[in-house]
Amino acid sequence: MSEAVQPSPVGNKPALALARPFGPEDEAALREALKRCSPSTFEAAVQYRKTGNPDHVPAVVIGVIERFVEPDLKTKLKEADDDLRLIEDLGIDSLTMMEIVILVEDILSLTINNDELRNLRTIGDVKTFIDCKIRGLPLPKPTKFLPIEHIGAVMPIQPPFLFLNEASVSSTGANGKYKISGQEFFLQGHFKDNPVMPASIMLEALGQLAVLYLLEGAPVEAGKMISPSMIFFTGCEGVRAHRVCKPGDILTLSIKPKRMKMPLATFEGAIRVGQEKAVIAEEITLTFGIVEQPVAPVPVREAVAAPAAPASSGPVNPPLHAAMNA
Amino acid sequence: MPRVFITGLGFITSIGNDAATVAANLRAMRHGFELYPPFQKPDVPCKVVGTVKGFFTDSADQEDWTWPARYSLKRELIRSMAPHGLFAHCAMLQAIADARLAEGDISHERTGLYAASGGSPFLLHHHTDRMRKLGVMRCSPLGIVSSIVGTLNFNLTAAFKILGASGGFSSACASTAHAIGYAYDDITLGRQDRMFIVGGEDGNSDAILPFAGMRTLSLQTDPNLASRPFDAARDGFVGTGGGAVLVLESEAEVQRRGVTPYAELLGWGQASDGHNVAISHPEGAGSRRAILNALKASGVAPDEVDYVNAHATSTLIGDISEVRALRAVFPSARSRPGVSSTKSLTGHGLSLAGAMETGFSVLAMREGFTPGSAHITRVDPECEGVHLLRETLPNPPTTVLKNSSGFGGANVALLLRRC
């Protein structure tokens, strides 16, 4: 701190911050806050604070996350795609997540609520989330992770013809997994003494993931929904099989919507086994129908059982599972 | 009743960061005092501290800290620690190695951990300040667990995956003596087979200087004179920090593992002054009863005790209270135990003191000497009737009494026997 007090010609009132430009003290504070981040992170933060251009934000956010990741896991972040998971892949626990949030809040001058954080599972989620915050856009629907029970409950397709074990759905696409068990009924004849997953069934599995996306991820007008009984296959383009898939293989499926215009939705899709390409579909098109959302029955309040309860308690957001042992 | 033994020690102290260095300095009566740089300002009246060497913890950001290269500690581990959490963690690693404990012995339902410290006023202040300046939601998520009283047990219980009893004690300068006492009970009652006792203090400005307001700190500017319990010219205590760990084990565990213990913990006693919040009873009434309770509980006669590691902190009132208690318990001039205060070398470690000095006492038993009380040039005439050891004795004590007293007039006495 400089000890010399600069006399101000207009009295000693501080010049009030009217959207104060980014000054040298701000830069010094930013440098201090980001002292353990890469120089490029600092540079991106300075650029963002000077210009307000949201294009600089992803570099800042990734730089901050990188600073909190254990050294041996940092390489993962470098080669990462947006599907990299914060907890499972990067070992970031909820307390570290809070440290990341506080630092991001500090350097980007924004406020993040606890309940907004709960849905951030992947690097992509974080990037999209911060981007929406900064541009003032509505937040995207969070990525939903659907176990087999949930998939079975919403899908019109059921075993033994359901080829998804688990899936995650966001507004931008869906990912799923299916393990070829060897017990699939059609493998008895496809082929004789040589069970191979039919390419047509793999295409079917991608189609099923697209159905799941329509039911769980596709944006629909409020009060409306896509009817599970009105989704059908219409066509596909550019389908190529690259690899023979056999019992024991785990198929990693992904689809992304390319176009959606009532009543048609077109997706691109891919299946991998590990790092190996198995099937590519340039276009899979489904037809769908929209219906009114059934009015959910209003649950009867337990007013009789709890007369002493406050008359109207608003929804309570459970706290983040951070300092739960407090 | 099951017998209880001390089988492992760990030290980060002003007189050494391992048992060998501590033993050498105790024997040679080399103190750990320095003119503490943050105190060398005109508005700070006291100047000397028993400093912890080899560590840098003067930053509220744990990632700025440094520690001896023999410890490899991750960010994830230290981010929730106070400075004394770091000291105690290192001491814990030493004690585990010293007791030759396997991982399964440490993280076991029959192994517990009791700890005590004064918390970290330094970090507490930092986090509260940040909250006031930047807003409630910008508080560090680990601000609480790194700074409040209990931070030691939170951190170490988690870091070492303790499955048995865990908790802390807050009787100020008697805290870790209480911890040893209750750990003894847990083992003799069959609740636990093994207990870690952990003491720690930051020993920095925020931990020590508030005592200046009570006029209990020495204002001496000469590190060789500042801490001199029982001396006529003593003028208060010298603060210190660090970490100390003891491993207590049941006799069955000692036999099963085939280790040689430092000493047996024979028993303990406690009693309170019922007198004043901060001033010890002028006749040492609580301390006297605590010692008598310990002797009775341990089945030890007063004339069996041959060394007392005193609480004596070098304050005017406190030292005399303890002297009077000792005179009352050991009236016979023929069988008076030798008395010394190792605080004359380390300074007063507050919550750390009980564990650290019990550790010193059993270390001296194993190393074969009896620690002397340093820096006495003229014995306070009030100390007559007590056999003060002004030099190191070349032979170890057999039965040791360790006294500890804390605010509120809490007094604890521990009895130890050489194995």
XYZ file of C-alpha atoms in Angstrom:
745
model
C 0.000 0.000 0.000
C 1.265 3.417 -0.853
C 1.546 5.586 2.197
C 1.550 8.845 0.305
C -1.933 10.251 0.295
C -2.636 11.927 -3.007
C -4.430 15.192 -2.375
C -7.421 15.429 -4.635
C -8.081 18.777 -6.323
C -11.820 18.398 -5.751
C -11.712 17.620 -2.055
C -11.124 14.254 -0.458
C -14.325 12.516 -1.518
C -13.577 9.309 -3.331
C -14.495 9.388 -6.987
C -17.687 7.363 -6.859
C -17.733 4.219 -8.878
C -20.068 4.799 -11.792
C -19.432 1.479 -13.499
C -15.848 2.191 -12.662
C -13.375 1.265 -15.393
C -11.021 -1.590 -14.697
C -8.101 0.086 -12.960
C -4.636 -0.932 -11.880
C -5.834 -1.808 -8.346
C -8.437 -4.137 -9.827
C -5.746 -5.731 -11.912
C -3.545 -6.151 -8.846
C -6.431 -7.698 -6.878
C -7.174 -9.996 -9.789
C -3.527 -10.997 -10.047
C -3.510 -11.811 -6.324
C -6.748 -13.794 -6.537
C -5.462 -15.767 -9.510
C -1.884 -16.133 -8.353
C -2.097 -19.928 -8.432
C -3.756 -20.067 -11.849
C -2.043 -20.157 -15.226
C -0.994 -16.834 -16.806
C -3.556 -17.388 -19.568
C -6.316 -17.595 -16.954
C -5.271 -14.245 -15.551
C -5.058 -12.790 -19.057
C -8.550 -14.026 -19.940
C -9.943 -12.615 -16.689
C -8.371 -9.223 -17.373
C -9.805 -9.229 -20.892
C -13.240 -10.143 -19.609
C -13.185 -7.465 -16.924
C -11.997 -4.842 -19.417
C -14.308 -5.682 -22.300
C -17.168 -7.638 -20.765
C -16.854 -10.048 -23.682
C -18.216 -13.431 -22.528
C -15.962 -15.261 -25.003
C -13.167 -14.965 -22.435
C -15.165 -16.675 -19.713
C -14.591 -20.362 -20.554
C -10.813 -19.904 -20.291
C -11.254 -18.279 -16.885
C -13.546 -20.992 -15.580
C -11.371 -23.841 -16.819
C -8.312 -22.079 -15.412
C -9.912 -21.808 -11.988
C -11.022 -25.431 -11.984
C -7.543 -26.515 -13.067
C -6.024 -24.687 -10.095
C -8.020 -26.837 -7.667
C -7.454 -30.184 -9.370
C -4.727 -32.438 -7.958
C -1.613 -32.287 -10.155
C -1.871 -35.879 -11.369
C -5.408 -35.271 -12.663
C -4.611 -32.013 -14.458
C -3.738 -33.741 -17.728
C -7.324 -34.991 -17.891
C -8.537 -31.426 -17.850
C -6.177 -30.438 -20.650
C -7.472 -33.011 -23.107
C -10.974 -32.811 -21.763
C -14.190 -32.591 -23.623
C -17.245 -31.044 -22.051
C -18.448 -34.397 -20.731
C -15.651 -34.613 -18.166
C -17.305 -34.966 -14.777
C -16.202 -32.790 -11.866
C -16.616 -35.332 -9.087
C -16.045 -38.673 -10.751
C -13.285 -37.681 -13.179
C -11.577 -34.749 -11.478
C -11.995 -35.698 -7.817
C -13.545 -32.365 -6.920
C -15.620 -32.700 -3.759
C -18.424 -30.358 -2.760
C -16.124 -28.275 -0.560
C -13.656 -27.766 -3.382
C -16.618 -26.891 -5.587
C -17.429 -24.115 -3.114
C -13.843 -22.884 -3.297
C -14.110 -22.801 -7.078
C -17.423 -20.958 -6.931
C -16.153 -18.338 -4.514
C -13.109 -17.661 -6.654
C -15.190 -17.486 -9.862
C -17.649 -15.149 -8.129
C -14.754 -13.001 -7.010
C -13.041 -12.618 -10.349
C -16.109 -12.439 -12.597
C -18.115 -10.295 -10.136
C -21.213 -12.445 -10.141
C -23.253 -14.309 -7.560
C -24.072 -17.990 -7.765
C -26.777 -19.547 -5.606
C -26.478 -22.892 -3.893
C -29.419 -24.409 -5.731
C -27.951 -23.429 -9.096
C -24.818 -25.347 -8.262
C -26.462 -28.625 -7.591
C -26.979 -29.340 -11.268
C -23.429 -28.763 -12.404
C -21.965 -32.182 -13.038
C -19.669 -31.729 -15.999
C -17.223 -29.173 -17.334
C -19.745 -28.475 -20.097
C -22.459 -27.797 -17.518
C -20.210 -25.297 -15.781
C -19.245 -23.519 -19.011
C -22.859 -23.261 -20.183
C -24.028 -22.172 -16.763
C -21.504 -19.345 -16.381
C -22.079 -18.261 -19.980
C -25.852 -18.001 -19.412
C -25.303 -16.102 -16.142
C -23.081 -13.569 -17.848
C -25.243 -13.085 -20.935
C -28.345 -12.909 -18.763
C -29.926 -15.882 -20.549
C -32.259 -18.327 -18.820
C -30.311 -21.244 -17.362
C -30.439 -24.459 -19.366
C -32.188 -27.493 -18.022
C -29.656 -29.443 -16.013
C -28.237 -32.688 -17.274
C -30.399 -35.470 -15.930
C -28.849 -38.808 -15.087
C -31.376 -41.540 -15.612
C -30.943 -44.994 -14.129
C -32.555 -47.982 -15.785
C -35.642 -47.767 -13.536
C -36.334 -44.242 -14.739
C -35.698 -45.120 -18.383
C -38.094 -48.061 -18.120
C -40.745 -45.866 -16.522
C -40.817 -43.186 -19.245
C -40.031 -45.125 -22.425
C -42.716 -46.594 -24.680
C -40.182 -49.317 -25.570
C -39.715 -52.041 -22.949
C -37.528 -55.100 -22.389
C -36.587 -57.342 -24.012
C -36.364 -54.705 -26.724
C -34.891 -51.833 -24.675
C -31.177 -51.272 -25.387
C -30.209 -48.680 -22.774
C -28.817 -49.471 -19.293
C -28.282 -45.863 -18.239
C -28.480 -42.456 -19.844
C -27.934 -38.768 -19.252
C -30.053 -36.175 -20.971
C -29.535 -32.445 -21.271
C -31.099 -29.834 -23.500
C -28.265 -30.268 -26.008
C -28.309 -34.030 -26.398
C -28.198 -37.398 -24.697
C -25.625 -40.028 -23.824
C -26.244 -43.631 -22.906
C -24.650 -46.970 -22.236
C -25.649 -50.489 -23.088
C -23.742 -53.628 -22.239
C -24.257 -56.524 -24.614
C -25.040 -59.269 -22.100
C -25.086 -62.197 -24.503
C -28.554 -63.126 -23.236
C -30.323 -61.048 -25.937
C -32.815 -63.407 -27.601
C -31.767 -62.552 -31.178
C -28.139 -63.432 -30.573
C -29.149 -67.106 -30.624
C -29.615 -66.847 -34.363
C -27.375 -63.889 -35.202
C -25.198 -65.648 -36.031
C -25.103 -69.390 -35.701
C -22.523 -70.166 -32.981
C -21.221 -66.645 -33.353
C -23.203 -64.008 -31.418
C -22.804 -60.569 -33.014
C -24.929 -57.527 -32.188
C -26.961 -56.741 -35.334
C -26.169 -53.320 -36.820
C -29.899 -52.758 -37.194
C -30.315 -53.190 -33.431
C -27.482 -50.741 -32.787
C -29.285 -48.230 -34.957
C -32.414 -49.064 -32.941
C -30.507 -48.321 -29.709
C -29.533 -44.877 -31.039
C -33.154 -44.315 -31.998
C -34.214 -45.255 -28.474
C -31.795 -42.711 -27.033
C -33.324 -40.097 -29.350
C -36.782 -41.073 -28.051
C -35.525 -40.590 -24.509
C -34.189 -37.171 -25.470
C -37.575 -36.160 -26.885
C -39.319 -37.246 -23.681
C -36.823 -35.904 -21.141
C -34.682 -33.216 -22.738
C -36.375 -31.552 -25.707
C -37.622 -28.039 -25.070
C -41.425 -27.928 -25.288
C -43.886 -25.110 -24.713
C -45.067 -24.823 -21.121
C -48.096 -26.978 -20.394
C -47.384 -29.243 -23.370
C -45.476 -32.473 -23.673
C -44.288 -34.908 -26.317
C -46.493 -37.972 -26.154
C -44.612 -41.246 -25.667
C -47.179 -43.012 -27.811
C -46.721 -40.699 -30.806
C -42.992 -41.134 -31.517
C -42.043 -43.249 -34.531
C -39.076 -43.856 -36.773
C -39.232 -42.178 -40.207
C -35.807 -42.507 -41.756
C -32.045 -42.504 -41.532
C -29.111 -41.352 -43.651
C -25.424 -42.085 -43.758
C -25.366 -45.122 -41.459
C -22.053 -46.939 -41.300
C -20.930 -49.786 -39.097
C -17.196 -49.820 -38.309
C -16.756 -52.565 -35.758
C -18.209 -55.945 -34.903
C -19.753 -55.790 -31.425
C -20.060 -58.898 -29.305
C -21.253 -59.960 -25.842
C -19.252 -58.164 -23.137
C -18.820 -55.004 -25.192
C -20.145 -51.830 -23.607
C -21.740 -49.574 -26.188
C -21.386 -45.865 -25.472
C -24.144 -44.092 -27.346
C -24.601 -40.404 -28.028
C -27.114 -38.379 -29.988
C -27.417 -34.665 -30.680
C -30.474 -32.970 -32.195
C -29.719 -31.331 -35.572
C -33.194 -30.000 -36.439
C -36.517 -30.033 -34.672
C -39.654 -28.850 -36.396
C -43.045 -30.350 -35.633
C -43.606 -33.184 -36.379
C -40.011 -34.149 -37.260
C -36.853 -34.299 -35.187
C -33.518 -35.131 -36.785
C -30.486 -36.324 -34.832
C -26.931 -37.296 -35.466
C -25.739 -40.285 -33.540
C -22.652 -42.340 -32.766
C -21.761 -45.517 -30.894
C -18.332 -46.243 -29.523
C -16.824 -49.163 -27.690
C -14.113 -47.658 -25.556
C -12.254 -45.370 -27.930
C -13.247 -47.352 -31.032
C -15.877 -46.101 -33.441
C -18.633 -48.713 -33.851
C -21.546 -47.067 -35.655
C -22.110 -43.602 -37.135
C -25.507 -42.289 -38.226
C -25.407 -38.912 -39.931
C -29.163 -38.548 -39.581
C -31.872 -40.372 -37.729
C -35.304 -38.796 -38.082
C -38.221 -39.432 -35.769
C -41.753 -38.129 -35.966
C -43.468 -36.972 -32.797
C -46.706 -35.461 -31.541
C -47.403 -32.913 -28.836
C -50.230 -33.166 -26.332
C -51.462 -31.162 -23.343
C -49.614 -32.005 -20.164
C -51.989 -33.807 -17.805
C -52.756 -31.646 -14.786
C -50.918 -33.174 -11.885
C -53.239 -33.887 -8.966
C -52.559 -31.404 -6.182
C -51.233 -33.384 -3.245
C -53.468 -33.159 -0.208
C -51.749 -31.173 2.473
C -51.204 -32.879 5.742
C -53.023 -30.040 7.403
C -54.868 -32.268 9.849
C -51.776 -34.007 11.046
C -49.773 -30.846 11.549
C -51.982 -28.086 12.916
C -49.051 -26.342 14.542
C -47.117 -26.045 11.294
C -46.770 -22.547 9.867
C -49.642 -21.754 7.517
C -47.518 -21.270 4.421
C -43.938 -22.307 4.397
C -42.376 -21.674 1.025
C -40.273 -24.282 -0.673
C -37.110 -24.785 1.263
C -33.963 -25.304 -0.710
C -31.921 -27.991 0.952
C -28.416 -26.678 1.543
C -25.651 -27.879 -0.666
C -24.125 -31.030 0.668
C -21.089 -29.085 1.680
C -20.512 -28.679 5.383
C -22.951 -31.367 6.300
C -20.950 -32.556 9.268
C -21.091 -29.169 10.917
C -7.842 -53.183 35.892
C -6.061 -53.027 32.519
C -2.772 -51.158 32.615
C -2.059 -48.294 30.247
C 1.251 -47.546 28.549
C 2.720 -44.767 26.473
C 4.187 -46.304 23.341
C 4.729 -43.455 20.899
C 5.709 -39.790 20.889
C 5.736 -37.018 18.324
C 7.001 -33.457 18.739
C 6.973 -30.209 16.853
C 8.215 -27.835 19.535
C 10.361 -24.807 20.069
C 13.180 -27.110 21.226
C 12.995 -29.585 18.372
C 10.907 -31.190 15.684
C 11.665 -34.802 16.588
C 12.177 -36.813 19.750
C 15.959 -37.073 19.381
C 16.464 -33.310 19.076
C 14.016 -32.635 21.891
C 15.818 -35.117 24.171
C 19.217 -33.608 23.364
C 18.000 -30.070 24.048
C 16.227 -31.049 27.262
C 19.339 -32.789 28.521
C 21.632 -29.893 27.583
C 19.037 -27.368 28.823
C 19.050 -25.494 25.511
C 16.017 -23.250 25.178
C 13.959 -22.503 22.060
C 13.454 -18.770 22.562
C 13.981 -16.018 20.035
C 13.137 -12.400 19.593
C 9.951 -13.014 17.602
C 9.962 -10.682 14.564
C 6.241 -9.700 14.711
C 6.751 -8.543 18.321
C 9.657 -6.211 17.538
C 7.469 -3.113 17.340
C 7.138 -0.262 19.795
C 3.499 -1.027 20.584
C 4.159 -4.667 21.493
C 5.547 -4.812 25.025
C 6.739 -8.405 24.992
C 9.429 -9.582 22.631
C 10.291 -13.237 23.177
C 8.549 -16.380 21.919
C 9.416 -20.055 21.947
C 9.346 -20.281 18.165
C 8.659 -23.340 16.048
C 11.471 -23.643 13.522
C 11.378 -25.045 10.011
C 7.774 -24.078 9.310
C 6.229 -21.005 7.720
C 2.570 -20.554 8.658
C 2.221 -16.779 8.893
C -0.252 -16.693 5.988
C -4.006 -17.214 6.093
C -3.634 -19.055 2.800
C -2.486 -22.588 3.580
C -0.916 -22.903 0.159
C 1.665 -20.305 1.174
C 2.822 -22.508 4.039
C 6.067 -24.408 4.068
C 7.175 -27.321 6.238
C 10.159 -29.640 6.539
C 10.697 -31.677 3.372
C 10.330 -35.004 5.199
C 6.551 -34.469 5.286
C 4.635 -34.732 2.054
C 1.232 -33.123 2.495
C -1.377 -32.367 -0.129
C -3.368 -29.173 -0.573
C -6.556 -31.105 0.043
C -5.247 -32.042 3.490
C -3.875 -28.723 4.690
C -6.648 -26.497 3.314
C -8.767 -27.181 6.429
C -5.959 -26.773 8.951
C -4.851 -24.112 11.360
C -1.093 -23.610 11.718
C -1.129 -25.878 14.761
C -3.056 -28.457 12.725
C -0.024 -28.704 10.495
C 2.316 -29.010 13.510
C 0.122 -31.666 15.112
C -0.271 -33.610 11.868
C 3.508 -33.853 11.562
C 3.787 -34.863 15.241
C 1.091 -37.472 14.633
C 3.105 -39.010 11.784
C 6.130 -39.189 14.090
C 4.148 -40.805 16.917
C 2.677 -43.406 14.558
C 6.137 -44.298 13.272
C 7.566 -44.253 16.801
C 4.866 -46.614 18.123
C 5.256 -48.743 14.966
C 1.526 -48.710 14.353
C 0.127 -50.323 11.239
C -2.618 -48.662 9.235
C -5.135 -51.151 10.575
C -4.167 -50.248 14.162
C -4.799 -46.561 13.516
C -8.088 -46.773 11.669
C -9.721 -49.250 14.019
C -12.914 -49.193 16.050
C -10.864 -49.646 19.214
C -8.568 -46.673 18.493
C -9.631 -43.137 19.388
C -8.231 -39.633 19.425
C -8.539 -36.796 21.914
C -7.145 -33.399 21.087
C -6.981 -29.901 22.474
C -5.925 -26.484 21.316
C -7.098 -22.956 21.766
C -8.325 -22.924 18.174
C -6.759 -20.490 15.761
C -7.518 -16.872 16.682
C -5.392 -15.913 13.676
C -7.541 -17.758 11.111
C -10.785 -17.018 12.934
C -9.978 -13.339 12.726
C -9.062 -13.622 9.060
C -12.294 -15.374 8.115
C -14.536 -13.121 10.178
C -12.857 -10.117 8.661
C -13.423 -11.500 5.174
C -17.070 -12.138 5.970
C -17.551 -8.573 7.113
C -15.744 -7.099 4.132
C -16.935 -9.329 1.289
C -20.222 -10.717 2.545
C -21.445 -13.841 4.208
C -21.473 -16.000 1.087
C -17.805 -15.306 0.382
C -16.650 -17.002 3.565
C -14.224 -19.786 2.871
C -16.091 -23.094 3.063
C -13.330 -24.408 5.327
C -13.028 -21.303 7.475
C -14.872 -22.852 10.397
C -13.156 -26.215 10.535
C -9.749 -24.633 10.209
C -10.160 -22.105 12.975
C -12.594 -22.918 15.769
C -11.702 -24.820 18.906
C -11.918 -28.443 17.845
C -10.081 -27.875 14.567
C -7.410 -30.352 15.700
C -9.794 -33.241 16.320
C -11.822 -32.487 13.172
C -8.782 -32.554 10.960
C -6.843 -35.409 12.505
C -9.829 -37.687 13.025
C -10.632 -37.311 9.330
C -7.051 -37.424 8.054
C -6.145 -40.579 9.972
C -9.583 -42.175 9.526
C -10.113 -42.612 13.258
C -13.065 -44.912 13.981
C -13.151 -44.946 17.798
C -13.771 -42.167 20.306
C -12.894 -38.646 19.213
C -13.321 -35.227 20.693
C -11.633 -32.365 22.416
C -11.038 -30.704 25.755
C -11.172 -27.043 26.598
C -9.772 -26.505 30.083
C -7.144 -24.144 28.644
C -3.693 -25.044 29.916
C -4.979 -28.251 31.535
C -6.684 -29.426 28.313
C -4.296 -32.061 27.075
C -3.673 -33.337 30.606
C -7.426 -33.821 30.825
C -7.292 -35.557 27.454
C -4.653 -37.976 28.768
C -6.705 -38.625 31.899
C -9.922 -39.379 30.077
C -8.099 -41.466 27.498
C -6.657 -43.476 30.395
C -10.210 -44.000 31.643
C -11.424 -45.095 28.209
C -8.722 -47.745 28.058
C -9.103 -48.970 31.638
C -12.891 -49.126 31.227
C -12.343 -51.300 28.183
C -13.938 -48.856 25.778
C -10.803 -48.394 23.682
C -7.508 -50.240 23.284
C -5.527 -47.300 22.030
C -5.816 -43.519 22.169
C -3.961 -40.718 20.438
C -3.525 -37.600 22.554
C -2.867 -34.506 20.507
C -2.004 -31.027 21.679
C -1.389 -28.007 19.495
C -1.130 -24.240 19.510
C -0.423 -21.718 16.756
C 2.029 -19.820 18.983
C 1.743 -16.723 16.780
C 0.803 -13.126 17.604
C -2.950 -13.696 17.736
C -2.570 -16.708 20.019
C -0.095 -15.137 22.443
C -0.593 -11.386 22.565
C -4.105 -11.379 24.070
C -2.435 -12.638 27.267
C -0.602 -9.319 27.455
C -3.874 -7.739 28.526
C -3.904 -10.013 31.576
C -0.348 -8.934 32.377
C 0.744 -12.576 32.379
C 3.416 -12.352 29.653
C 7.060 -11.806 30.392
C 8.307 -8.437 29.143
C 11.923 -9.570 29.186
C 13.841 -8.705 26.042
C 16.610 -11.234 26.649
C 15.692 -14.703 25.340
C 18.038 -16.189 27.960
C 16.133 -14.669 30.843
C 12.514 -14.482 29.780
C 11.212 -17.829 31.020
C 12.471 -18.610 34.521
C 9.931 -20.412 36.668
C 10.679 -20.293 40.421
C 13.198 -17.444 39.979
C 12.704 -14.411 42.178
C 12.881 -12.116 39.141
C 10.379 -13.993 36.950
C 7.843 -11.656 35.372
C 5.424 -13.802 33.393
C 5.322 -16.589 30.860
C 6.727 -16.783 27.354
C 4.322 -18.070 24.721
C 5.022 -20.985 22.443
C 3.257 -23.147 19.876
C 3.741 -26.471 18.188
C 2.233 -29.904 18.291
C 2.715 -32.961 20.508
C 1.257 -36.436 20.233
C 1.241 -39.375 22.643
C 0.089 -42.897 21.890
C -1.595 -44.609 24.842
C -2.216 -48.348 24.666
C -3.612 -51.116 26.797
C -1.255 -53.725 28.193
C -2.833 -56.342 25.919
C -2.052 -54.269 22.840
C 1.516 -53.638 23.997
C 1.989 -57.383 24.373
C 0.237 -58.293 21.143
C 2.350 -55.870 19.153
C 5.511 -56.627 21.053
C 6.578 -53.018 21.499
C 8.588 -51.480 24.340
C 6.659 -48.691 25.981
C 8.225 -45.477 27.242
C 6.350 -45.589 30.514
C 3.240 -46.749 32.265
C 0.505 -44.233 32.973
C -0.403 -45.263 36.511
C -3.441 -43.071 36.950
C -4.635 -39.548 37.278
C -6.585 -37.153 39.408
C -8.245 -33.816 39.044
C -9.742 -31.133 41.257
C -10.843 -27.550 40.829
C -9.937 -24.477 42.838
C -13.454 -23.066 43.080
C -11.776 -19.729 43.380
C -11.245 -17.440 40.406
C -11.719 -17.437 36.651
C -8.081 -16.747 35.851
C -6.059 -16.593 39.085
C -4.895 -19.785 40.720
C -5.762 -20.470 44.340
C -3.108 -18.822 46.561
C -2.529 -22.030 48.522
C -2.776 -24.269 45.462
C -5.784 -25.979 47.014
C -7.108 -27.496 43.781
C -3.681 -28.583 42.626
C -3.006 -30.241 46.009
C -6.250 -32.202 45.853
C -5.647 -33.174 42.232
C -2.233 -34.615 43.178
C -3.674 -36.471 46.176
C -6.449 -37.880 43.989
C -3.880 -39.055 41.444
C -1.742 -40.706 44.127
C -4.755 -42.444 45.606
C -6.102 -43.610 42.259
C -2.670 -44.947 41.288
C -1.900 -46.558 44.627
C 1.340 -44.590 44.855
C 2.716 -43.231 48.125
C 4.040 -39.641 48.053
C 7.585 -40.752 48.874
C 7.662 -42.971 45.796
C 7.529 -39.918 43.521
C 11.041 -38.884 42.555
C 10.387 -36.232 39.921
C 7.703 -33.615 39.392
C 7.378 -31.983 35.979
C 5.710 -28.851 37.247
C 3.061 -26.782 35.577
C 5.015 -23.664 36.659
C 4.750 -21.173 33.819
C 6.945 -18.430 35.289
C 4.076 -16.233 36.469
C 4.248 -14.557 39.862
C 1.157 -16.106 41.426
C 0.897 -19.431 39.606
C 4.356 -20.765 40.460
C 3.868 -20.093 44.150
C 0.430 -21.727 44.217
C 1.925 -24.890 42.812
C 4.891 -24.765 45.197
C 2.476 -24.601 48.117
C 0.514 -27.555 46.799
C 3.729 -29.570 46.423
C 4.873 -28.664 49.918
C 1.557 -29.850 51.313
C 1.709 -33.179 49.472
C 5.424 -33.831 50.038
C 6.090 -32.491 53.562
C 8.954 -34.799 54.410
C 12.324 -33.203 53.739
C 13.840 -36.706 53.425
C 11.807 -37.912 50.483
C 11.064 -34.766 48.542
C 10.932 -35.299 44.777
C 13.017 -33.211 42.427
C 10.969 -30.504 40.750
C 11.580 -28.728 37.474
C 9.608 -26.804 34.901
C 10.550 -27.565 31.305
C 8.645 -24.408 30.371
C 11.906 -22.714 31.276
C 13.183 -24.099 27.947
C 10.104 -24.174 25.729
C 7.831 -21.469 27.047
C 4.210 -22.070 27.876
C 2.347 -24.090 25.250
C -1.137 -23.440 26.736
C -3.388 -26.310 25.570
C -0.328 -28.039 24.167
C 1.555 -27.976 27.481
C 0.109 -31.076 29.195
C 0.774 -33.446 26.295
C 4.116 -31.892 25.379
C 5.486 -32.047 28.928
C 4.151 -35.529 29.608
C 5.994 -36.441 26.420
C 9.159 -34.762 27.738
C 8.869 -36.648 31.036
C 8.573 -40.091 29.471
C 11.225 -39.272 26.876
C 13.611 -38.389 29.734
C 12.775 -41.721 31.428
C 13.756 -43.629 28.306
C 16.810 -41.491 27.549
C 18.027 -41.797 31.112
C 18.054 -38.307 32.582
C 15.913 -36.003 34.698
C 15.257 -32.554 33.190
C 16.353 -29.508 35.129
C 14.707 -26.140 35.502
C 16.657 -23.559 33.501
C 17.390 -19.885 34.007
C 17.155 -19.771 37.798
C 19.701 -17.287 39.128
C 18.086 -16.634 42.481
C 15.377 -18.951 43.778
C 12.292 -17.136 44.953
C 12.396 -17.441 48.762
C 8.744 -18.445 48.577
C 9.903 -21.683 46.942
C 11.633 -22.927 50.038
C 10.699 -26.448 50.987
C 10.697 -27.682 47.407
C 13.656 -29.536 45.927
C 14.235 -27.608 42.703
C 16.444 -29.277 40.120
C 18.564 -26.530 38.673
C 20.591 -28.849 36.490
C 19.862 -31.989 34.494
C 20.311 -35.134 36.584
C 22.211 -37.930 34.802
C 19.765 -40.604 35.932
C 16.125 -41.128 34.981
C 13.248 -40.777 37.407
C 11.233 -43.880 38.269
C 7.941 -42.322 39.250
C 6.899 -38.989 37.811
C 4.145 -36.591 38.717
C 3.028 -34.277 35.914
C 0.978 -31.259 36.981
C -1.229 -29.135 34.760
C -3.509 -26.270 35.656
C -5.850 -24.176 33.555
C -8.201 -21.222 33.660
C -11.167 -21.507 35.960
C -8.943 -23.273 38.458
C -8.885 -26.662 36.718
C -6.063 -28.904 37.955
C -4.927 -32.262 36.623
C -2.198 -34.547 37.975
C -0.823 -37.542 36.065
C 1.384 -40.293 37.485
C 3.864 -42.099 35.282
C 6.262 -44.960 35.950
C 9.359 -45.922 34.043
C 9.161 -49.288 32.271
